[in-house]
Coordinates of C-alpha atoms and ligand atoms in Angstrom, one line a residue:
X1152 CA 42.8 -4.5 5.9
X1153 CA 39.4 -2.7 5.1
X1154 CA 38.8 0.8 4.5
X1155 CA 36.2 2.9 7.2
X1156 CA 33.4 3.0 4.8
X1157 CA 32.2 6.8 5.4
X1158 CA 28.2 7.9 5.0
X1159 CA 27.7 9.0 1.1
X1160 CA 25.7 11.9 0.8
X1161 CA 22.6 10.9 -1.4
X1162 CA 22.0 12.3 -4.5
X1163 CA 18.1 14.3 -4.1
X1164 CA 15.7 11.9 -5.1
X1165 CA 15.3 13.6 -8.5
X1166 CA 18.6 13.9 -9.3
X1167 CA 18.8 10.0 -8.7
X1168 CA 15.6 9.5 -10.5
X1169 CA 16.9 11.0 -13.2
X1170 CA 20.4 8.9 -13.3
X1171 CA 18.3 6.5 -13.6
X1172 CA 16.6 6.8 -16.2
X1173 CA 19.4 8.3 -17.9
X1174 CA 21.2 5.0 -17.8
X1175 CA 17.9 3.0 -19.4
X1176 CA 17.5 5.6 -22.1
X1177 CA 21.2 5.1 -22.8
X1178 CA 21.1 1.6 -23.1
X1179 CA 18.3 1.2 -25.7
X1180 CA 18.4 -0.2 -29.3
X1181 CA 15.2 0.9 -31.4
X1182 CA 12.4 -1.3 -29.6
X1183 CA 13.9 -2.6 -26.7
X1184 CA 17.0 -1.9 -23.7
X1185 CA 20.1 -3.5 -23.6
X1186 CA 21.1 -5.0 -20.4
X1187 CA 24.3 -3.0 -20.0
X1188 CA 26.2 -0.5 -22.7
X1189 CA 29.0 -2.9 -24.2
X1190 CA 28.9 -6.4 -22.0
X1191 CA 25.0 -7.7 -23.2
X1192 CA 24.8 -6.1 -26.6
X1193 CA 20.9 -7.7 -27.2
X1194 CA 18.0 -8.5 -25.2
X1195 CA 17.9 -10.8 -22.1
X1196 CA 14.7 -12.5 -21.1
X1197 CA 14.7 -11.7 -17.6
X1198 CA 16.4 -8.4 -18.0
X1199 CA 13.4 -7.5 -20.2
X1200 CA 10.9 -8.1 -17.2
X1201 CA 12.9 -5.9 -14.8
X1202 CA 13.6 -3.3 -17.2
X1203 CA 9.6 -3.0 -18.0
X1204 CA 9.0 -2.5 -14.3
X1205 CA 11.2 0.6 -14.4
X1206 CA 9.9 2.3 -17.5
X1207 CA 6.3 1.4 -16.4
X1208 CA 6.7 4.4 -13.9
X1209 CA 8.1 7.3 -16.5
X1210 CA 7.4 5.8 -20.3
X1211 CA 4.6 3.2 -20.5
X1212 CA 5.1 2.9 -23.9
X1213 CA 8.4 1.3 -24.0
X1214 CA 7.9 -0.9 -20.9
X1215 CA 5.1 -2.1 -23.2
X1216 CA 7.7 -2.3 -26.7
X1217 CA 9.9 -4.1 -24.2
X1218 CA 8.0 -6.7 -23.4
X1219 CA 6.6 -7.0 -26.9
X1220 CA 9.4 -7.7 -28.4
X1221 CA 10.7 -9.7 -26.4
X1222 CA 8.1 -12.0 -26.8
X1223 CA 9.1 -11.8 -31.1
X1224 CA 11.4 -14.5 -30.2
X1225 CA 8.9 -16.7 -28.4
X1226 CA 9.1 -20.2 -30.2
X1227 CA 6.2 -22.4 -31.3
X1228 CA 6.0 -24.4 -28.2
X1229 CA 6.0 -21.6 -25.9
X1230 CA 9.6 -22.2 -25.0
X1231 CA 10.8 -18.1 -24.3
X1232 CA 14.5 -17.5 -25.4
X1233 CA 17.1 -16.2 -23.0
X1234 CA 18.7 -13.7 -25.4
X1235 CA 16.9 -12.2 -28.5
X1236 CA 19.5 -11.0 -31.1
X1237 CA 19.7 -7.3 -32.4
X1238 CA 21.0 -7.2 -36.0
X1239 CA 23.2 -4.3 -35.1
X1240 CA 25.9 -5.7 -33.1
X1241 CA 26.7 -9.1 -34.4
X1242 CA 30.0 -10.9 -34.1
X1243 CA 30.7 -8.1 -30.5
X1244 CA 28.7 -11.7 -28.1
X1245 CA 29.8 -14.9 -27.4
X1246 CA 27.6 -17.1 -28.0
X1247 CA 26.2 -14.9 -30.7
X1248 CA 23.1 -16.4 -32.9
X1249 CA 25.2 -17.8 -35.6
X1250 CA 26.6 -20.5 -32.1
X1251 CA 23.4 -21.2 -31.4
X1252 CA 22.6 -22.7 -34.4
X1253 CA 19.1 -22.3 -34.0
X1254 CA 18.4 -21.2 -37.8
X1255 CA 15.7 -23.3 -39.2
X1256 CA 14.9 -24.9 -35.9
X1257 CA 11.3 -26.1 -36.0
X1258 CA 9.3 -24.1 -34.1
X1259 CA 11.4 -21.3 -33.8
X1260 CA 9.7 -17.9 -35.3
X1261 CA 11.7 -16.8 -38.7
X1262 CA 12.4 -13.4 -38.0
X1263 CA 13.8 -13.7 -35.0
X1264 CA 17.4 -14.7 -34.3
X1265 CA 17.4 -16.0 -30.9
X1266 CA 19.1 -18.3 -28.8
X1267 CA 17.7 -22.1 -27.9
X1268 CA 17.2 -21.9 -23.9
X1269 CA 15.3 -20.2 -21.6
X1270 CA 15.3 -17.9 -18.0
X1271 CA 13.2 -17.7 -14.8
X1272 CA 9.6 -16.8 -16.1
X1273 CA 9.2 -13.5 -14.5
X1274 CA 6.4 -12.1 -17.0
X1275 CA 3.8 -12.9 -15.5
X1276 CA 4.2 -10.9 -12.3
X1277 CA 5.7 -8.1 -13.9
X1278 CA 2.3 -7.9 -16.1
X1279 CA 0.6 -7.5 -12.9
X1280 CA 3.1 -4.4 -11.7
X1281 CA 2.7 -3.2 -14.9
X1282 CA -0.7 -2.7 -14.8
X1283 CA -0.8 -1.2 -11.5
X1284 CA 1.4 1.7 -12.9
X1285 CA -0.2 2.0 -16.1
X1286 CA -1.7 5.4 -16.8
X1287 CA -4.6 4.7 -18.7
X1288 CA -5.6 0.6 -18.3
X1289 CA -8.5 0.7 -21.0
X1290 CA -5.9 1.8 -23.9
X1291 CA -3.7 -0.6 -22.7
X1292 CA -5.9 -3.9 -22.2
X1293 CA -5.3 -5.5 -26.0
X1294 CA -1.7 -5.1 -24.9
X1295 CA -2.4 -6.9 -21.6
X1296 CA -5.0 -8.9 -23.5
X1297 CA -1.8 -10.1 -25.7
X1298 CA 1.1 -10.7 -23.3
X1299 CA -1.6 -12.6 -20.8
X1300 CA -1.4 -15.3 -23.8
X1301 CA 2.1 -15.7 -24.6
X1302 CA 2.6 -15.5 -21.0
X1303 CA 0.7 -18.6 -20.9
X1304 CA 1.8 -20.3 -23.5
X1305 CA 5.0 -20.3 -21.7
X1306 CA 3.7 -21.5 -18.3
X1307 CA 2.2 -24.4 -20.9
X1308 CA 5.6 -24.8 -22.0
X1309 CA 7.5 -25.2 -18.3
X1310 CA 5.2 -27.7 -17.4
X1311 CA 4.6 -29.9 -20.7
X1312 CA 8.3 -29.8 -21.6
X1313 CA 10.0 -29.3 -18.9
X1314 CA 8.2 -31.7 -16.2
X1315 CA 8.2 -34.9 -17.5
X1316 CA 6.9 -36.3 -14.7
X1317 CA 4.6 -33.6 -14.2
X1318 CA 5.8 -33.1 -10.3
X1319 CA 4.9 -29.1 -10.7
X1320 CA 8.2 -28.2 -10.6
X1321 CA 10.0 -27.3 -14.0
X1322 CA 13.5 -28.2 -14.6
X1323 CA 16.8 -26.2 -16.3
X1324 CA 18.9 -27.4 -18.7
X1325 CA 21.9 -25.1 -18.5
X1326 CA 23.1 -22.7 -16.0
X1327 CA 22.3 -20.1 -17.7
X1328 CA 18.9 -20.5 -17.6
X1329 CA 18.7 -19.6 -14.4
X1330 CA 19.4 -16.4 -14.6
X1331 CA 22.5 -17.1 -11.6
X1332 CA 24.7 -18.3 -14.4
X1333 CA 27.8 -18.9 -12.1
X1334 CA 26.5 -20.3 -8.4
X1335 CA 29.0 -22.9 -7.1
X1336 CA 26.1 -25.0 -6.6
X1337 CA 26.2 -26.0 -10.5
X1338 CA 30.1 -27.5 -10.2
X1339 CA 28.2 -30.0 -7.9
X1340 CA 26.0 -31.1 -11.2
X1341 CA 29.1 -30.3 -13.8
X1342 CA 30.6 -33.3 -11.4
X1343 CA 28.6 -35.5 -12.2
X1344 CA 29.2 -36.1 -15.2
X1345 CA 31.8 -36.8 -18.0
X1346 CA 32.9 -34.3 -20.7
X1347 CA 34.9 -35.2 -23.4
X1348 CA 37.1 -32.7 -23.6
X1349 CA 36.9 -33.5 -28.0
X1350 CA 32.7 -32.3 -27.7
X1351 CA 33.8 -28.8 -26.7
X1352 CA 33.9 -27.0 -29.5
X1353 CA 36.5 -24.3 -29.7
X1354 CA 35.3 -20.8 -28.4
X1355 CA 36.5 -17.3 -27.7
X1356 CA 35.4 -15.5 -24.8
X1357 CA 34.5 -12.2 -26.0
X1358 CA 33.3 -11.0 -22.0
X1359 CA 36.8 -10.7 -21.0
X1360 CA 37.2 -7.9 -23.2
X1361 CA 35.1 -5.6 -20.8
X1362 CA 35.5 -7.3 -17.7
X1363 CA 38.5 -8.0 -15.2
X1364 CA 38.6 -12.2 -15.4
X1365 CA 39.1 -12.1 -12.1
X1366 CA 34.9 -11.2 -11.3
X1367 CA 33.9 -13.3 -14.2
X1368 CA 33.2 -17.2 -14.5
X1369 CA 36.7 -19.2 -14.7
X1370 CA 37.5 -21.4 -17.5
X1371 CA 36.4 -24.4 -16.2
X1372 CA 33.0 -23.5 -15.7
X1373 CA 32.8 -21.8 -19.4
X1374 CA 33.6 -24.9 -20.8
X1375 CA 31.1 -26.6 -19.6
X1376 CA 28.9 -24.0 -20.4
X1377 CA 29.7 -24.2 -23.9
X1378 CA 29.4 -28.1 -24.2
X1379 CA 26.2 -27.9 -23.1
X1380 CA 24.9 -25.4 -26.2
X1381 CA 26.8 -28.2 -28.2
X1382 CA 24.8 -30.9 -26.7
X1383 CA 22.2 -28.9 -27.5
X1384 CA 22.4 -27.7 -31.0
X1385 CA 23.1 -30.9 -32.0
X1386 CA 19.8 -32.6 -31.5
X1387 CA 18.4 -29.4 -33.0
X1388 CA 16.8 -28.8 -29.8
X1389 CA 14.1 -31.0 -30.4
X1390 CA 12.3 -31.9 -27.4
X1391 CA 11.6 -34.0 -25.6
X1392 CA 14.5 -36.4 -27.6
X1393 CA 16.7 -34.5 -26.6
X1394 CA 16.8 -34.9 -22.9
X1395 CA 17.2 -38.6 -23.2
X1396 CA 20.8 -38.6 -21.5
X1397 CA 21.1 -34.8 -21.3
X1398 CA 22.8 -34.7 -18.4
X1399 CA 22.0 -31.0 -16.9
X1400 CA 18.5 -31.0 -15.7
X1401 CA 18.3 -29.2 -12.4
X1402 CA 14.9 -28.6 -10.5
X1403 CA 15.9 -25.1 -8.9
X1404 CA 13.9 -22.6 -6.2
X1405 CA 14.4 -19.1 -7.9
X1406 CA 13.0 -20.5 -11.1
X1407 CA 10.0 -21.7 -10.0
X1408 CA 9.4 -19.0 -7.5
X1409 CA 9.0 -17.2 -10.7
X1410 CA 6.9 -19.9 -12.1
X1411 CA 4.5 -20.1 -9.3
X1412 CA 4.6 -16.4 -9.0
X1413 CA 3.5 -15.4 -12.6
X1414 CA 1.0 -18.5 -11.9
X1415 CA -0.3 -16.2 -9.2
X1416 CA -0.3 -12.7 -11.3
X1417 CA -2.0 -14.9 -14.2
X1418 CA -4.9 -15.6 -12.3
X1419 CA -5.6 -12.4 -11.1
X1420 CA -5.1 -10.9 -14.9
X1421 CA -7.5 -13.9 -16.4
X1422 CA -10.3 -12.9 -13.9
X1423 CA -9.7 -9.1 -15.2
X1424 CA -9.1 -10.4 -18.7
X1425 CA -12.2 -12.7 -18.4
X1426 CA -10.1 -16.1 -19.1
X1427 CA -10.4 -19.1 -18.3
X1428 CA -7.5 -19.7 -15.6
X1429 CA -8.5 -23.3 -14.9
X1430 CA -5.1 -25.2 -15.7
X1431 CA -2.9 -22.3 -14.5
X1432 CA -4.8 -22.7 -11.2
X1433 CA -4.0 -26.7 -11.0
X1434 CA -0.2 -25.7 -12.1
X1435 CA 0.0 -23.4 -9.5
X1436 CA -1.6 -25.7 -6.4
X1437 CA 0.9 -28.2 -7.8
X1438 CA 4.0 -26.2 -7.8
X1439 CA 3.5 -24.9 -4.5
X1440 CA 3.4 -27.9 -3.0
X1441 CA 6.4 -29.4 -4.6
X1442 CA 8.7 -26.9 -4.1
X1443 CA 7.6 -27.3 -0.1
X1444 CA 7.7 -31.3 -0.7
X1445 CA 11.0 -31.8 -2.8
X1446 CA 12.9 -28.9 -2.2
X1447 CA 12.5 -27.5 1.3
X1448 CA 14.9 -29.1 3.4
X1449 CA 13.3 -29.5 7.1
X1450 CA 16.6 -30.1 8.7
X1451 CA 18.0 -27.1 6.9
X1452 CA 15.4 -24.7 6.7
X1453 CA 16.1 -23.8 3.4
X1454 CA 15.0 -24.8 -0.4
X1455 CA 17.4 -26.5 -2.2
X1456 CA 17.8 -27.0 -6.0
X1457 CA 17.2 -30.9 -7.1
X1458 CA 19.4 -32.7 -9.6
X1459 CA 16.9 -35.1 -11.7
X1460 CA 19.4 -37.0 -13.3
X1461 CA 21.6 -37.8 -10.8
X1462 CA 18.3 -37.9 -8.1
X1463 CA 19.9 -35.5 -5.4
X1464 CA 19.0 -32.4 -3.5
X1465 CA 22.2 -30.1 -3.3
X1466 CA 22.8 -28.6 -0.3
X1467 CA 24.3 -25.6 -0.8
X1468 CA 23.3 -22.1 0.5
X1469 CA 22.6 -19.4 -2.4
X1470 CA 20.3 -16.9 -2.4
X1471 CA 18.3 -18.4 -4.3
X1472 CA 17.1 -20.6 -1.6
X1473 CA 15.4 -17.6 0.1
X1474 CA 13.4 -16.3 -2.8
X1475 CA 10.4 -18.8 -2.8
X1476 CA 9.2 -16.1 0.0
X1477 CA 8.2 -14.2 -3.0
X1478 CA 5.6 -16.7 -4.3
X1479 CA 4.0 -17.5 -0.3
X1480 CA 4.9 -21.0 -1.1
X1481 CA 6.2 -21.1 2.6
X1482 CA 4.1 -21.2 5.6
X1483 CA 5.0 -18.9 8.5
X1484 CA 7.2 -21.2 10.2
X1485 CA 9.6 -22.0 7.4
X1486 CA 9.1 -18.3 6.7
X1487 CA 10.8 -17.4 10.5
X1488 CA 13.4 -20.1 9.0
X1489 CA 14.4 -18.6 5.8
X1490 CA 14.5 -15.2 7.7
X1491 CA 16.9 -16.8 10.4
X1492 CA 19.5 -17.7 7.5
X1493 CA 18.9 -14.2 6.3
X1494 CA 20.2 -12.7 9.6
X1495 CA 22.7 -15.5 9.9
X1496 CA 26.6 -14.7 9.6
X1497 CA 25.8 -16.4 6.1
X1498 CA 24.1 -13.9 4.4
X1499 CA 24.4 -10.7 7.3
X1500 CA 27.9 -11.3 8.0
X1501 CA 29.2 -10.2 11.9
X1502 CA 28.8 -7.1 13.7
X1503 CA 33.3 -6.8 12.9
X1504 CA 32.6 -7.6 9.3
X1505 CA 28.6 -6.6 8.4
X1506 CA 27.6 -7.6 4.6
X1507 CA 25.3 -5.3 2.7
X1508 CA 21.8 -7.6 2.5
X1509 CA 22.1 -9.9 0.5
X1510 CA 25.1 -11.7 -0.7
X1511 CA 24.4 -14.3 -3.7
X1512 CA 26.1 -16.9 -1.7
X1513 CA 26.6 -18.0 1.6
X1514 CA 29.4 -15.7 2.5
X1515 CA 30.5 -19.1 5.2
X1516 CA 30.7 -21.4 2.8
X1517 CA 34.3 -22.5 1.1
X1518 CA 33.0 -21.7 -2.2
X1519 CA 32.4 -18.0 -1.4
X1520 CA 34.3 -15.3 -3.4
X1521 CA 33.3 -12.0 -2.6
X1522 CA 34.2 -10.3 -6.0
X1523 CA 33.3 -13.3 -8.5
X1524 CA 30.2 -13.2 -10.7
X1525 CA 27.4 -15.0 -8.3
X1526 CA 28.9 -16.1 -5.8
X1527 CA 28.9 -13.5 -3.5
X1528 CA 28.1 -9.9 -4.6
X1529 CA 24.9 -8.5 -4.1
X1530 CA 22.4 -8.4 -6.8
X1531 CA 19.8 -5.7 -6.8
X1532 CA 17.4 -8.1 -8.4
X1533 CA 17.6 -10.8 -6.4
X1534 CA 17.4 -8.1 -3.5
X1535 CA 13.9 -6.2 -5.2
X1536 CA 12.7 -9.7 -5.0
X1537 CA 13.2 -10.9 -1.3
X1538 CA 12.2 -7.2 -0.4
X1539 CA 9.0 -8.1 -2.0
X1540 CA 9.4 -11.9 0.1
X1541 CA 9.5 -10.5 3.1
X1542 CA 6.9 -7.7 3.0
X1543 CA 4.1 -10.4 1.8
X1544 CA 5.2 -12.5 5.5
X1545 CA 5.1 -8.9 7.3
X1546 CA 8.8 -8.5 8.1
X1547 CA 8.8 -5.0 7.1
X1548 CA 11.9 -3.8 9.2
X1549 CA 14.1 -6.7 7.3
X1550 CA 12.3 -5.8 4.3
X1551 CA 13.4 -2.1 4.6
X1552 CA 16.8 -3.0 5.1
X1553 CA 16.9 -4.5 2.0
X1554 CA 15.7 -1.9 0.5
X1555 CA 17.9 0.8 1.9
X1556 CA 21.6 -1.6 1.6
X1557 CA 20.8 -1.4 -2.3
X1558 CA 19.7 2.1 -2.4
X1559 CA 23.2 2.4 -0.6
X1560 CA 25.1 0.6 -2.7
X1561 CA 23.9 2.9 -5.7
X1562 CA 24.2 6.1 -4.3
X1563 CA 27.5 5.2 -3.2
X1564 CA 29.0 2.9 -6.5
X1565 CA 26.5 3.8 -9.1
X1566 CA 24.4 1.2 -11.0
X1567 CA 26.7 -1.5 -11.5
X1568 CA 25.3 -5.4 -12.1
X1569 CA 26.8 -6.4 -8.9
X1570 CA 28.1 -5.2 -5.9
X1571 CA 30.7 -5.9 -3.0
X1572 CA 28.6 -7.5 -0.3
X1573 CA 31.1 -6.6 2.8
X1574 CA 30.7 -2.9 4.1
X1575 CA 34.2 -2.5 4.8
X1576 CA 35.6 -3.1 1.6
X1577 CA 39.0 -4.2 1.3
X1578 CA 41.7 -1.3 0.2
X1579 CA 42.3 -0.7 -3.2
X1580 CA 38.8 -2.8 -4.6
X1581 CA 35.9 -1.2 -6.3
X1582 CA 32.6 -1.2 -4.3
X1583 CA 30.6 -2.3 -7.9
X1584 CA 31.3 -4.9 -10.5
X1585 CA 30.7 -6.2 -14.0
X1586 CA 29.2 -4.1 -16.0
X1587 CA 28.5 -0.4 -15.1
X1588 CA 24.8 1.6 -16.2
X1589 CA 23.3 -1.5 -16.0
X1590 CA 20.0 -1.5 -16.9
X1591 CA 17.7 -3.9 -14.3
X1592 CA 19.9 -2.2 -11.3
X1593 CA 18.3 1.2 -12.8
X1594 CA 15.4 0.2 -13.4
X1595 CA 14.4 -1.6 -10.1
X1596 CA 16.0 1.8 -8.3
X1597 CA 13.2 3.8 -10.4
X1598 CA 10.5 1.2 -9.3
X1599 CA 11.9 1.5 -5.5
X1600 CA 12.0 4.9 -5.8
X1601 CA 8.5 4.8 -7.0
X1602 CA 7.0 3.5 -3.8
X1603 CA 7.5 6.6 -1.5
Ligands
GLC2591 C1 24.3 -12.4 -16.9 C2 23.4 -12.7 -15.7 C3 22.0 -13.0 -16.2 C4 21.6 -11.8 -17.0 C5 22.5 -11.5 -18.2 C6 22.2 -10.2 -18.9 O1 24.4 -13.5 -17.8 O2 23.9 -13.8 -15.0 O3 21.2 -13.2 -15.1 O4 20.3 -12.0 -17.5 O5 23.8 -11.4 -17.6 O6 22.2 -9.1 -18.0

């Protein structure tokens, strides 16, 4: 049974502009924005990047503090933390920093509470936006002069610690770090291995307290979050020890594509910057051509995310496998490819039962749940980045569409994290999901909205 979805009169662009903004201004704590009001009560890694790219275009200054402190947490090695802990708010996250464990971790910096993993290494790229927005570059080059280092110390850090065989291709060590916490795809790795049910330690779920259960990631798949922190903080995160017989250790598209991608923005900042961009060049020729040798499946048409430690490519269909458009890593035949899946019933649905571009998950696959955290709503980030995909391949009319089924989707809903991918959505469900005024969903509208 679905409901006729009827045209939404748009707010003026203004008005919208202003909504916006209104929802990043409400979301911030001192230096930095939250993700979302009550759900991510501290600063995300990725988050951060997105966020930036919206303030760039009406407060410069804070995209700056954004990034800035972000980067507080950056440990030693370069290794970038996925969530950087406020001091207000502690005990309202699971995990919150006291989890973690990662006091007194060697490396890690003092005054930061943080947690031991990282995300999809979108800085680099959103330095380069940044600086195409900013309204005055010569104030702002120390700035730019500053992040282009810790930017690269992190690059150092993906590809000294995190590819041991030095393939180009940098591996995660938890779902979370890629950003797509809950894609079916990781149950295929979680499989793989045995947990002892004794080396879970016991938790409490504190995201059930803002979100129906029902769109969030089931028990099973917490669990195994959770044991692997606990793997984790008990070799003190010291690296590389402890990846002898650690058994998550996934070579995945998205993150790479960000990789190879800030690679890319890096070199064009270090000509600006006047730094020496030999190695990131080499890191960059190398990743390039490993995601097109080990992860691009010819029969498919598609990249793939590899599992190291069990030495297999899963072929599953999440978005993810489109977004290495972003960094040109295709050429212009697997390009027509990756657009074919994108028009495909998987990811466009049928002319009865049309999807909003661009479901997280193949919408044909078994594993598809339209309402459930990854695998299957729409994502306005992951949609910002294919738009970008597939204007760099000159497919502006699939491009647009992109564009204008998330501008849809927030005139219509409001900025929620995710969305409803079917048009016709079923009686009696909500159009958006998760968390509403959240912040990246904002703040890519503003840098959409900044384009025109
Ligand atoms: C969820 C998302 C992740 C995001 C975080 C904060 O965990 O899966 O990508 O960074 O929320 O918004």
């Amino acid at each position: 049974m679905s409901e006729i979805s009827l045209p939404v009169e748009p707010l003026a662009s203004e008005t919208f502009i202003r909504e916006a903004q209104k929802v990043l201004r409400g979301n911030i704590l001192r230096s930095f924005t939250k993700p979302a009001p009550a759900l991510y009560p501290h600063q995300w890694n990725w988050d951060a990047g997105f966020i930036a790219l919206g303030y760039a275009h009406f407060d410069f200054k804070q995209a700056c503090s954004e990034l800035t402190s972000l980067f507080r947490g950056q440990w030693s090695n370069g290794m970038l933390p996925q969530i950087v802990f406020s001091i207000q708010n502690t005990g309202k996250y699971f995990p919150g920093y006291a989890f973690w464990n990662t006091r007194g971790v060697p490396g890690k910096p003092r005054n930061a509470r943080t947690s031991g993993i990282t995300m999809p290494p979108v800085h680099g790229f959103v330095l380069e936006r940044m600086l195409g927005a900013a309204p005055d570059v010569k104030t702002y080059k120390p700035f730019f002069r500053k992040m282009f280092d810790k930017v690269a110390l992190l690059h150092r850090y993906c590809y000294q610690h995190r590819d041991p065989d030095s393939e180009g291709l940098s591996f995660i060590c938890h779902p979370w770090e890629s950003g797509m916490d809950n894609l079916p795809l990781w149950q295929d790795v979680f499989e793989c291995f045995n947990m002892d049910p004794a080396d879970i330690p016991p938790y409490e779920r504190r995201d059930l307290e803002h979100v129906d259960a029902e769109y969030r990631p089931r028990k099973e798949s917490y669990d195994r979050y959770i044991y692997l922190v606990n793997l984790l903080r008990r070799k003190r995160y010291q690296e590389p020890e402890v990846w002898k017989d650690y058994p998550f250790q996934v070579q995945e598209p998205l993150f790479n594509t960000m990789l190879s991608r800030s690679n890319e923005a890096l070199i064009e900042l270090g000509a600006w910057l006047r730094r020496d961009t030999g190695q990131i060049r080499e890191w960059q020729q190398q990743t390039i051509r490993a995601l097109n040798s080990k992860l691009w499946d010819t029969n498919s048409g598609m990249y793939f995310a590899y599992d190291r430690v069990h030495r297999k490519l899963i072929k599953q269909h999440p978005a993810s496998g489109l977004i290495p458009l972003f960094c040109g890593a295709p050429d212009h035949n697997q390009a027509a490819r990756i657009v074919a899946w994108l028009q495909s019933p998987a990811f466009s649905g049928t002319p009865e039962n049309p999807a909003w571009l661009c479901p997280s998950y193949s919408t044909q696959d078994a594993r598809f749940d339209e309402r459930r955290y990854w695998r299957g709503p729409v994502w306005i980030n992951i949609n910002w980045l294919l738009y970008h995909g597939l204007k760099r391949y000159g497919y502006h009319v699939l491009a647009a569409r992109v564009k204008s089924d998330s501008m849809e989707l927030m005139h219509r809903y409001g900025f929620w994290e995710y969305y409803h991918p079917w048009k016709n959505v079923p009686k009696g469900q909500p159009g958006g999901y998760g968390s509403g005024n959240f912040s990246w969903t904002a703040a890519l509208a503003i840098d959409w909205m900044a384009e025109e």
